[in-house]
Coordinates of C-alpha atoms (C1' of nucleotides) and ligand atoms in Angstrom, one line a residue:
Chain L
X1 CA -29.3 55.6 63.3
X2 CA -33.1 55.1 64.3
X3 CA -33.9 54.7 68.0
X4 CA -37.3 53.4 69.7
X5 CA -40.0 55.9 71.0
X6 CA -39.0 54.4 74.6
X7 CA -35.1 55.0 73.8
X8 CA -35.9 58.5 72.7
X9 CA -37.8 59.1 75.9
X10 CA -35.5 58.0 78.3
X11 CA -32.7 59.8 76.2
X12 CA -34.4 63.4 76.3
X13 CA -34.7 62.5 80.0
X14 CA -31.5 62.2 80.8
X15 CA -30.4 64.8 79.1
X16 CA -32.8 67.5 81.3
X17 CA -31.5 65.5 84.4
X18 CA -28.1 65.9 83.4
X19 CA -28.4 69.8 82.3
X20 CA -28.9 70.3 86.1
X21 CA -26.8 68.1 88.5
X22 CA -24.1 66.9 85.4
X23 CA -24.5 63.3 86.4
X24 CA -27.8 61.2 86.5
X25 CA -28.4 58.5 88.9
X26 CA -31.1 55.4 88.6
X27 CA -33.3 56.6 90.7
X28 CA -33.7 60.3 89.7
X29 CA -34.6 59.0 86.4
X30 CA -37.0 56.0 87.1
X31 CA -39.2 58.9 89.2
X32 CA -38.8 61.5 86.0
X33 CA -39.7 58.4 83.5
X34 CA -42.5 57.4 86.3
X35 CA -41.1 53.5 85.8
X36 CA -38.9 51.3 88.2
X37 CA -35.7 51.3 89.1
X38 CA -34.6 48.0 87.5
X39 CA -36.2 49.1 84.2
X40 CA -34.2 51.7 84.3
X41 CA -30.9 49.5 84.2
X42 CA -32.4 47.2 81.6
X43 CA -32.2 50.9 79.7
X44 CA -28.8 52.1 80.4
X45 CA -27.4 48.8 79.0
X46 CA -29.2 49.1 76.1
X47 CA -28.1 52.5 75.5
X48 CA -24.6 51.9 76.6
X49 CA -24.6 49.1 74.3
X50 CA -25.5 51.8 71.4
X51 CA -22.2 54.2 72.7
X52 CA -25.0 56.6 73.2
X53 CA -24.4 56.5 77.1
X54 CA -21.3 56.4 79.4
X55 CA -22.2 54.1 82.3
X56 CA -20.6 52.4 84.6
X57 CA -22.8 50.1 87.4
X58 CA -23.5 52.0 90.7
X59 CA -21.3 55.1 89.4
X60 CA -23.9 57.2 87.6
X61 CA -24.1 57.9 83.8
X62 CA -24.9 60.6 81.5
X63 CA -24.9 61.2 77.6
X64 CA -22.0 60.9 75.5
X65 CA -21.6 63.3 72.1
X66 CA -23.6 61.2 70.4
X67 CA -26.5 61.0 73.0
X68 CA -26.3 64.9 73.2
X69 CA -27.2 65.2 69.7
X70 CA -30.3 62.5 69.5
X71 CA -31.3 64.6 72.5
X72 CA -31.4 67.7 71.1
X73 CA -33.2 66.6 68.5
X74 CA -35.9 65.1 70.1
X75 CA -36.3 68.3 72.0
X76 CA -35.8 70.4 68.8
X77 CA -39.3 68.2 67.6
X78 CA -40.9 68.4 71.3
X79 CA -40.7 72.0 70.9
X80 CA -41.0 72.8 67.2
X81 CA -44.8 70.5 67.5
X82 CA -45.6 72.7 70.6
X83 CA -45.1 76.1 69.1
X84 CA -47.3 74.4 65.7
X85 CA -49.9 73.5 68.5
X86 CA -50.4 76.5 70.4
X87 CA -49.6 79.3 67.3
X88 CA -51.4 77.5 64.6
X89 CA -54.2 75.0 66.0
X90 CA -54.8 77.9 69.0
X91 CA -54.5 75.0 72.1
X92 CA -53.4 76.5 75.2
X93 CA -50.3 76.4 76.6
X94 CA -51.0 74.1 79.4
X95 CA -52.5 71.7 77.1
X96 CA -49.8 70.8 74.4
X97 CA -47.2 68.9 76.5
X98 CA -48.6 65.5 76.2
X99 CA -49.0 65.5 73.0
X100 CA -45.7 67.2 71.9
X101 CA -44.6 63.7 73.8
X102 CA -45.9 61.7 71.1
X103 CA -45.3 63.9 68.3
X104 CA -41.6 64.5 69.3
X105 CA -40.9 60.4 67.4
X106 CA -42.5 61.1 64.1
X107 CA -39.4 60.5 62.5
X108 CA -38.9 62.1 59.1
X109 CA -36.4 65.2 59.1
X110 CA -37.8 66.7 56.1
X111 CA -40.6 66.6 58.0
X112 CA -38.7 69.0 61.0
X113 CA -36.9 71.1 58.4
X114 CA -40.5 72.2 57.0
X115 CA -42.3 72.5 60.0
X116 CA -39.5 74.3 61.1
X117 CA -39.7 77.0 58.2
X118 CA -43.2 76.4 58.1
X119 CA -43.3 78.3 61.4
X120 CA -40.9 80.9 61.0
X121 CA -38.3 79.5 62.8
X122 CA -38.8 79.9 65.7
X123 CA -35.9 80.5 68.8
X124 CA -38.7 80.0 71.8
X125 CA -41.6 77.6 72.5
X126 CA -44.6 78.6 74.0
X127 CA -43.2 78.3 77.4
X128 CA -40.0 80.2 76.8
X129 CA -37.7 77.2 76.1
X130 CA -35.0 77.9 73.5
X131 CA -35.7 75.0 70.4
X132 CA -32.6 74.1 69.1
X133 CA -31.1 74.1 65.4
X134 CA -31.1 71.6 63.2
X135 CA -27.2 71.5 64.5
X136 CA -28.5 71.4 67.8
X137 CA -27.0 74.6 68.7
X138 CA -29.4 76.5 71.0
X139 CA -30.2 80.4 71.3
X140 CA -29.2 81.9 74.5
X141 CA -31.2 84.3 76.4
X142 CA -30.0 86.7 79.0
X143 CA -32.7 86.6 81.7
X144 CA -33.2 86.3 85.8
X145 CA -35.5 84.8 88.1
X146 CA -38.1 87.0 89.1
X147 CA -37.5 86.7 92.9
X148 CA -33.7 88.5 92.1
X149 CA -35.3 91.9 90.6
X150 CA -35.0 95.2 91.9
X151 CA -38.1 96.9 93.2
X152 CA -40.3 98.6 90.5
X153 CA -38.3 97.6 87.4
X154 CA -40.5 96.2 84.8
X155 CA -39.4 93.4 83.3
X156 CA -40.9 91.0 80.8
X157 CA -42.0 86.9 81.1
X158 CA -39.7 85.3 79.3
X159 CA -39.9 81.5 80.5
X160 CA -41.5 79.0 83.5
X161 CA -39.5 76.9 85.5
X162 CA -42.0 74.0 86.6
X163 CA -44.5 73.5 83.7
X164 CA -46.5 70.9 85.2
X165 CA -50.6 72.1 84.5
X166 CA -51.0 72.9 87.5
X167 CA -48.4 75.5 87.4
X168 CA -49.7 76.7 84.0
X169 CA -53.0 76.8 85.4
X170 CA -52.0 78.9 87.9
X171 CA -50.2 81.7 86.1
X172 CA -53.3 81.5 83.6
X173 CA -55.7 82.6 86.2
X174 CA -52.7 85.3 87.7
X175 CA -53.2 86.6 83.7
X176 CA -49.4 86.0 83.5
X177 CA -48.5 84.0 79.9
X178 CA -44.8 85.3 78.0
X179 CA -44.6 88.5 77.2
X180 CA -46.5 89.5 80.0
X181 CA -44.9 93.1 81.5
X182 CA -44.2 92.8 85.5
X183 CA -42.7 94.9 88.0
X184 CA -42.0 93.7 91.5
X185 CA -43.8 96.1 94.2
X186 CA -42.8 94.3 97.6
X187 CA -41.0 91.2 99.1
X188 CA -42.3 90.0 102.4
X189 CA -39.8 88.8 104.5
X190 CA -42.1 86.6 106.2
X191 CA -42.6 83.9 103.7
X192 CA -41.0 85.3 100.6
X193 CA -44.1 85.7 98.3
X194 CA -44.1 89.1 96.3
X195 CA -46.3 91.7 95.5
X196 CA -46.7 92.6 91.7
X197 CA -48.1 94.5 89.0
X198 CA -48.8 93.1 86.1
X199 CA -49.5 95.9 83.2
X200 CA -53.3 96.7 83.2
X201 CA -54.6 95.2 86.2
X202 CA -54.3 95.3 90.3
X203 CA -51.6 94.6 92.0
X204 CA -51.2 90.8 93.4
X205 CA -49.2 88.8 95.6
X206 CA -47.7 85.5 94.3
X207 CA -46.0 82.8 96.4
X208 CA -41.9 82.2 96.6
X209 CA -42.6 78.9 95.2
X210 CA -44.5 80.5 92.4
X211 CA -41.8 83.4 91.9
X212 CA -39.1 81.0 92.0
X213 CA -40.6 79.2 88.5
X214 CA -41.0 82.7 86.8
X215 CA -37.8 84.4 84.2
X216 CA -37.7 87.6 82.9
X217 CA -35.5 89.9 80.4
X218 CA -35.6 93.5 81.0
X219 CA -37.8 94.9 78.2
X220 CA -35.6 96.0 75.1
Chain S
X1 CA -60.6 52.6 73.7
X2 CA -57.1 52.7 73.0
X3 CA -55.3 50.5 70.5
X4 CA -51.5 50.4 69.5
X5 CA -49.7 51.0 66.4
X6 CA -49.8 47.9 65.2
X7 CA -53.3 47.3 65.7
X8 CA -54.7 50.4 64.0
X9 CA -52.4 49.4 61.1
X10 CA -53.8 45.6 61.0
X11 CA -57.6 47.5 61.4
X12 CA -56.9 49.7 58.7
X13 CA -55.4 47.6 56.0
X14 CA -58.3 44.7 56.9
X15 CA -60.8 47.9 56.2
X16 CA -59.2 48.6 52.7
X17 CA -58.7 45.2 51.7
X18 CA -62.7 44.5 52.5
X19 CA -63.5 47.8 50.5
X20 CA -63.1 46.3 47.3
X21 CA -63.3 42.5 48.2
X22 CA -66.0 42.1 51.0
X23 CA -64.6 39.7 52.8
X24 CA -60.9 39.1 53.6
X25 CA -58.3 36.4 53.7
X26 CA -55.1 35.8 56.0
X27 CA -52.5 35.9 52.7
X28 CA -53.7 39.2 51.4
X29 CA -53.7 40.5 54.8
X30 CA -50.3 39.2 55.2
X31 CA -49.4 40.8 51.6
X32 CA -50.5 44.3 52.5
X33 CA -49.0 44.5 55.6
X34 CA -45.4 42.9 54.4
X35 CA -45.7 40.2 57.1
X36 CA -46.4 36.8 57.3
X37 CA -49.3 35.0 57.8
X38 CA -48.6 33.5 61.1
X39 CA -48.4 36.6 62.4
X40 CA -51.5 37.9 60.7
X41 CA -53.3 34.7 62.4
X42 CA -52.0 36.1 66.3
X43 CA -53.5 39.7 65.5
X44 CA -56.6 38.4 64.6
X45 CA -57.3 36.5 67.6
X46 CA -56.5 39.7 69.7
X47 CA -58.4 41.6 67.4
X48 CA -61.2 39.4 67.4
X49 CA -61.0 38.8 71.5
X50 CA -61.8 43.0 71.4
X51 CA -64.6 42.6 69.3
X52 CA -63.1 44.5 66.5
X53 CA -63.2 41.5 63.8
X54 CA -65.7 38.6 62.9
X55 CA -63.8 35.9 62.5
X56 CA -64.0 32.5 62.4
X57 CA -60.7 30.5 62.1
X58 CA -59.8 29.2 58.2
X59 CA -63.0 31.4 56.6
X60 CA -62.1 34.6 56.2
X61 CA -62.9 37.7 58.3
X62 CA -64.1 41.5 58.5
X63 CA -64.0 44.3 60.8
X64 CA -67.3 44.5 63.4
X65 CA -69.0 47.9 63.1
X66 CA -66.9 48.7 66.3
X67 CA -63.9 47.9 64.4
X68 CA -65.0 49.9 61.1
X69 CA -65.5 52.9 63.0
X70 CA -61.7 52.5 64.3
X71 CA -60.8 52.1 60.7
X72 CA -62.5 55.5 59.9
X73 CA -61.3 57.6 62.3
X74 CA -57.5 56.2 62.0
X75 CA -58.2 56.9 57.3
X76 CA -59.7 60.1 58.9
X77 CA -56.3 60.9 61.0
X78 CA -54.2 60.1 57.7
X79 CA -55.4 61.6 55.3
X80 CA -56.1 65.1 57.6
X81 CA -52.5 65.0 57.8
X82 CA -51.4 64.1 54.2
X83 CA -53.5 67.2 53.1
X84 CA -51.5 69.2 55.4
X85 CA -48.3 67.9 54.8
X86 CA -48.8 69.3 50.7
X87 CA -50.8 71.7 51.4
X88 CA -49.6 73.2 54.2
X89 CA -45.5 72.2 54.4
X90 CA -45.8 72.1 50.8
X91 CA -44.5 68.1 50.4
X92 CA -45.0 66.6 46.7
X93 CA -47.8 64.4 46.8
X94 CA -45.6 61.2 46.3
X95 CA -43.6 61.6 49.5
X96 CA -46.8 62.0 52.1
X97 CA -47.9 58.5 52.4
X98 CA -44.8 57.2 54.6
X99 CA -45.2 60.2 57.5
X100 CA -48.6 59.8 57.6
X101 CA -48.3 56.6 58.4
X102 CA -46.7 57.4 61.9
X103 CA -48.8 60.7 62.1
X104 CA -52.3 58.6 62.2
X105 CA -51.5 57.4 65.6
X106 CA -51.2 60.1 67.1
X107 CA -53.7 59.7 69.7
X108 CA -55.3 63.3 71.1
X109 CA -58.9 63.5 69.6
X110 CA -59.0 67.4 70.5
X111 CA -55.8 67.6 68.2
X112 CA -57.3 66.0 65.0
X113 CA -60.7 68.3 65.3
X114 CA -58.5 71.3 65.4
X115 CA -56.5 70.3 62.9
X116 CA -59.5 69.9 60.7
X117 CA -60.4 73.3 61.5
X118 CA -57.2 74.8 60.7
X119 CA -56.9 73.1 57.3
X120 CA -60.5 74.1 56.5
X121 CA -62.1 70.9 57.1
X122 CA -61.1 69.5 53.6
X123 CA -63.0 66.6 51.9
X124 CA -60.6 65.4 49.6
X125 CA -57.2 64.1 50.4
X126 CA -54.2 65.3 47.9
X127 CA -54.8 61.7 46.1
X128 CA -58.1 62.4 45.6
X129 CA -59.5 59.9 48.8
X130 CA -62.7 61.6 50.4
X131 CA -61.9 62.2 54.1
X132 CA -64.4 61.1 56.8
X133 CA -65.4 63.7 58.9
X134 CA -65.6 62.6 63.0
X135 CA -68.8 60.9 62.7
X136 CA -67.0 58.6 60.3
X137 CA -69.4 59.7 57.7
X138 CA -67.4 59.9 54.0
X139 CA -68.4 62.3 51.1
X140 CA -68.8 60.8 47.8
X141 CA -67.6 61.6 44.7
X142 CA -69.3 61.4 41.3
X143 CA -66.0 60.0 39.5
X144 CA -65.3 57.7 36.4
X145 CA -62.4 55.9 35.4
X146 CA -60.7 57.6 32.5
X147 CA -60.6 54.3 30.2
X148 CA -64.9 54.9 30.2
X149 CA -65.3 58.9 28.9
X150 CA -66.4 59.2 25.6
X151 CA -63.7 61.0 23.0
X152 CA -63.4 64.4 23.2
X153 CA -65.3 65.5 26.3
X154 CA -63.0 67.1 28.7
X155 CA -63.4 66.2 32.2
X156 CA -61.4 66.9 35.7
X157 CA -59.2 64.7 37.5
X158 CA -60.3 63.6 40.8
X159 CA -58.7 60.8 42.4
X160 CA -55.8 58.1 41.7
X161 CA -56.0 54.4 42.3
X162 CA -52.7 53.0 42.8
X163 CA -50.8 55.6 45.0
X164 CA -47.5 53.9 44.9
X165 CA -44.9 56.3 44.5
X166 CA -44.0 54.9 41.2
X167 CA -47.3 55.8 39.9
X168 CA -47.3 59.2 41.2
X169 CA -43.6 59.9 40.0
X170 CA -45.4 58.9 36.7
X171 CA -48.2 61.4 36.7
X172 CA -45.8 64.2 37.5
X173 CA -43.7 63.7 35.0
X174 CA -46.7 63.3 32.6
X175 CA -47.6 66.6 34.3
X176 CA -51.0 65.1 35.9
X177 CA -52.4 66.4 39.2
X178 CA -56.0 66.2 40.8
X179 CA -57.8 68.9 39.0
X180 CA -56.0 68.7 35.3
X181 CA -58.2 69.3 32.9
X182 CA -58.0 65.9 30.3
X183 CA -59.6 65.1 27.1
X184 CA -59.7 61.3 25.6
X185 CA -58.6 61.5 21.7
X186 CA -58.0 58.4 20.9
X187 CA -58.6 54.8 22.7
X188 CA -55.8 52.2 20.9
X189 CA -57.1 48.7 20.4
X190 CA -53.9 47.2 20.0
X191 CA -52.7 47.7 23.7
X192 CA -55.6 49.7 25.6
X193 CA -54.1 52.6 25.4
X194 CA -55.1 56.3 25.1
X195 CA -54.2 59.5 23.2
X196 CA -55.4 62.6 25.4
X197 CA -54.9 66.1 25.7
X198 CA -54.1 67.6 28.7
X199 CA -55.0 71.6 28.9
X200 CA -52.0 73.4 27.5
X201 CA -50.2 71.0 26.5
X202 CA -49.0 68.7 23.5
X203 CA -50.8 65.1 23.4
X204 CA -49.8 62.3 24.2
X205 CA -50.3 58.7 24.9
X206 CA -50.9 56.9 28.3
X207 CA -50.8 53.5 29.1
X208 CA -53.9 51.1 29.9
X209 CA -52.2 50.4 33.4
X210 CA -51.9 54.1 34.0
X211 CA -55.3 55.0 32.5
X212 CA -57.2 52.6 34.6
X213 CA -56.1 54.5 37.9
X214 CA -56.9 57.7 36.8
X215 CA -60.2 58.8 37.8
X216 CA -62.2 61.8 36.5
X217 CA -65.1 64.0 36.7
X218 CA -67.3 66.0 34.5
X219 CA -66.2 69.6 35.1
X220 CA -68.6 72.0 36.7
Chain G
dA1 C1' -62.6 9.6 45.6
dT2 C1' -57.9 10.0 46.3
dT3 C1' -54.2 12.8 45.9
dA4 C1' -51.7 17.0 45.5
dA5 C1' -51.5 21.9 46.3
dA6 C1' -52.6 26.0 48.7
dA7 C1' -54.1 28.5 52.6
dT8 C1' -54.3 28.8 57.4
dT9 C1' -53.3 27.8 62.0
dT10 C1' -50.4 26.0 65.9
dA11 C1' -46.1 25.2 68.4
dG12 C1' -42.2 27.0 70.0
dA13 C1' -38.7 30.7 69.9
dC14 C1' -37.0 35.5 70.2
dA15 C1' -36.5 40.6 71.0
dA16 C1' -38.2 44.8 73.4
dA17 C1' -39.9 46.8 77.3
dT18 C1' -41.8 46.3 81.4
dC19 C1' -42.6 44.4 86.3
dT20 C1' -41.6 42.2 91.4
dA21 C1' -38.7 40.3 94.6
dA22 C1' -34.2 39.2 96.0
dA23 C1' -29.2 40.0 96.0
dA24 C1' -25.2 43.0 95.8
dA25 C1' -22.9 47.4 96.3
dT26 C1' -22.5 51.8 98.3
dA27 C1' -23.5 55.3 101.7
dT28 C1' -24.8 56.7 106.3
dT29 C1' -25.2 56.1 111.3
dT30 C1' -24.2 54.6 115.4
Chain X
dA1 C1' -15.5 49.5 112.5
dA2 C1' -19.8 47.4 112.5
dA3 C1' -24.5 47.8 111.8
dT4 C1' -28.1 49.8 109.2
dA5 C1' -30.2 52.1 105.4
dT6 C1' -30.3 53.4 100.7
dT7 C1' -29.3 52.7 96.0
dT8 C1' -28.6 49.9 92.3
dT9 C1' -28.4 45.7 89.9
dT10 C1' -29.7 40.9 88.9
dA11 C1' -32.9 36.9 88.4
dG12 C1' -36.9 35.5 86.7
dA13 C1' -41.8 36.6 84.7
dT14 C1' -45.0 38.8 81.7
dT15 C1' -46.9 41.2 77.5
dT16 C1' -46.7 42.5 72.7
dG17 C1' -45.4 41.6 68.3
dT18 C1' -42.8 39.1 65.4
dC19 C1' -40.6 34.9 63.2
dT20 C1' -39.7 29.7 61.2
dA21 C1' -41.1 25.2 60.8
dA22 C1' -44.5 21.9 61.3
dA23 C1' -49.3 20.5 61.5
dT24 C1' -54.0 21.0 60.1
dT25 C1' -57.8 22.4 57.1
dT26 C1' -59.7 23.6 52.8
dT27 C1' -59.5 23.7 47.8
dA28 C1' -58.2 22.0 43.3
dA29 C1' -56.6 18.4 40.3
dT30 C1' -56.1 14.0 38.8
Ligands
MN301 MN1 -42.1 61.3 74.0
MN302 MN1 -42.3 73.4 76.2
MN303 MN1 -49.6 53.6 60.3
MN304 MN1 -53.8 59.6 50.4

DNA sequence: ATTAAAATTTAGACAAATCTAAAAATATTT
DNA sequence: AAATATTTTTAGATTTGTCTAAATTTTAAT
């Protein structure tokens, strides 16, 4: 089956909605979607109507099978067309989002299955997020929130919670990208931020809010 | 400005039908886009209320230099991403021309200079079309249609007129690509068409149809 | 110069995706 | 439990792009 560029948006939505609180409500997703509320129901009848979605009015909804697997392909392509950005055409990381949005509805899966190979196949996207198979199955990574880490183990970036630009910015101008090697050095009680050292350079202090969005695996 | 699918399609096609023709009418339009004519008649108000077309209603039309310039950079956007969909992800040159067609809207100028870059700012598409570089300026080619060489010089092929997949199914099986080496050793009265050689192998006889969309140069 | 044919445009309808404003259902507070 | 607030849905419009059928204009043929 073929879906619209808008159907495919709001499905991928959902999904990420649904991965953290299991059920989605109308409003949640009319702020993620940045559209109204009642635009949002237009949607979800739509979608219902395809068996794509259970829904029932003023109880909440969330993907059925089916759904799952349109939205893990959309984020399969989302993520594939990142890595292709930042690895081959050398944009950085805060700058590919937008236009992994677009790219994610180019619809031919040849297309996937040799951009796919084409890159090596890769298990992570330049932010850390797993990309799922061509089955949809996704690779599993064993790693912790920075802000949980004993003192002076060094660990490595593995992922960011909130990828908003800003929040790329940020870590971009802290020096911190994936891969980077960390070791916590203090917490302060006070307000939670944390002193670090990041491998070949001073020590710094980051936020809570800022630790909170960074996950590590201990180096191998 | 920003335009949508459908109106970069409408821009384009009017720019190719007015390439060979001048001037263009709503039933060819209609043809080439596989729509009707009323339909063609509604775009070409909005295009012409956005200064993209001259048009006045029941004589014909063309694009403005505004809306040439869109044409370009849209036949600039396709046919940057056909060379990289053979050259790159290694597609047969007959199954490009549908992907393209959604890849060419993808909006991000930043993406299409870089992709230039990376693909070593080609000039000629895997057809044989001359790309236009940003400025919208197009390379020209020094080509001949095959039906006009004199017998027995061997010349290079450089571009293909009809790029219907039917055609291009053809010239693979006749093992033709952009760059065989061809010689003319016979021209047919009877039906038009011609004996050649191709470089390493056996003769044998085109077609006038085929012939006349098969374009060549002298070698270097 | 009429008439017939072809090309083009208009009129009116429809589907998709959105919006605002109002109504209905659910949740929270007093 | 009743009143109030929040969430969600409906009603009705709007925009974009498309269609069919009918009307209009231009072109070609008698
Ligand atoms: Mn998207
Ligand atoms: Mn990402
Ligand atoms: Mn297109
Ligand atoms: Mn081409």
């Amino acid at each position: 089956m073929n879906f619209t560029i808008s159907e495919e948006n709001y499905i991928k939505s959902i999904y990420h909605l649904q991965q953290q609180s299991g059920i989605v409500n109308t409003n949640s997703l009319a702020a993620q979607m940045q559209t109204r509320a009642a635009s949002v129901t237009d949607m979800l009848k739509k979608l219902k109507n395809k068996k794509l979605l259970q829904y029932e009015r003023y109880k909440g909804f969330k993907l059925s099978e089916t759904g799952k697997k349109v939205a893990l392909q959309v984020v399969r392509k989302h993520r594939l067309w990142e890595f292709f950005l930042v690895e081959k055409l050398k944009f950085d990381w805060d700058k590919v989002h937008a236009i992994a949005e677009e790219l994610e509805h180019i619809s031919s899966d040849e297309l996937v299955q040799r951009l796919d190979n084409f890159l090596g196949n890769p298990s992570f996207d330049p932010h850390g997020d797993p990309i799922p198979d061509k089955n949809g199955r996704i690779p599993t990574i064993n790693q912790q929130n920075l802000t949980n880490i004993p003192l002076k183990k060094t660990v490595t970036v593995s992922s960011v919670g909130n990828q908003a630009p800003q929040m790329l910015e940020m870590l971009k101008h802290y020096n911190i990208a994936l891969g980077t090697q960390v070791s916590v050095l203090n917490k302060f009680e006070f307000d939670g931020s944390l002193q670090i050292k990041i491998l070949k350079q001073n020590p710094c202090i980051i936020s809570e809010q800022v630790a909170k969005n960074i996950f590590v695996h201990y180096a191998e």
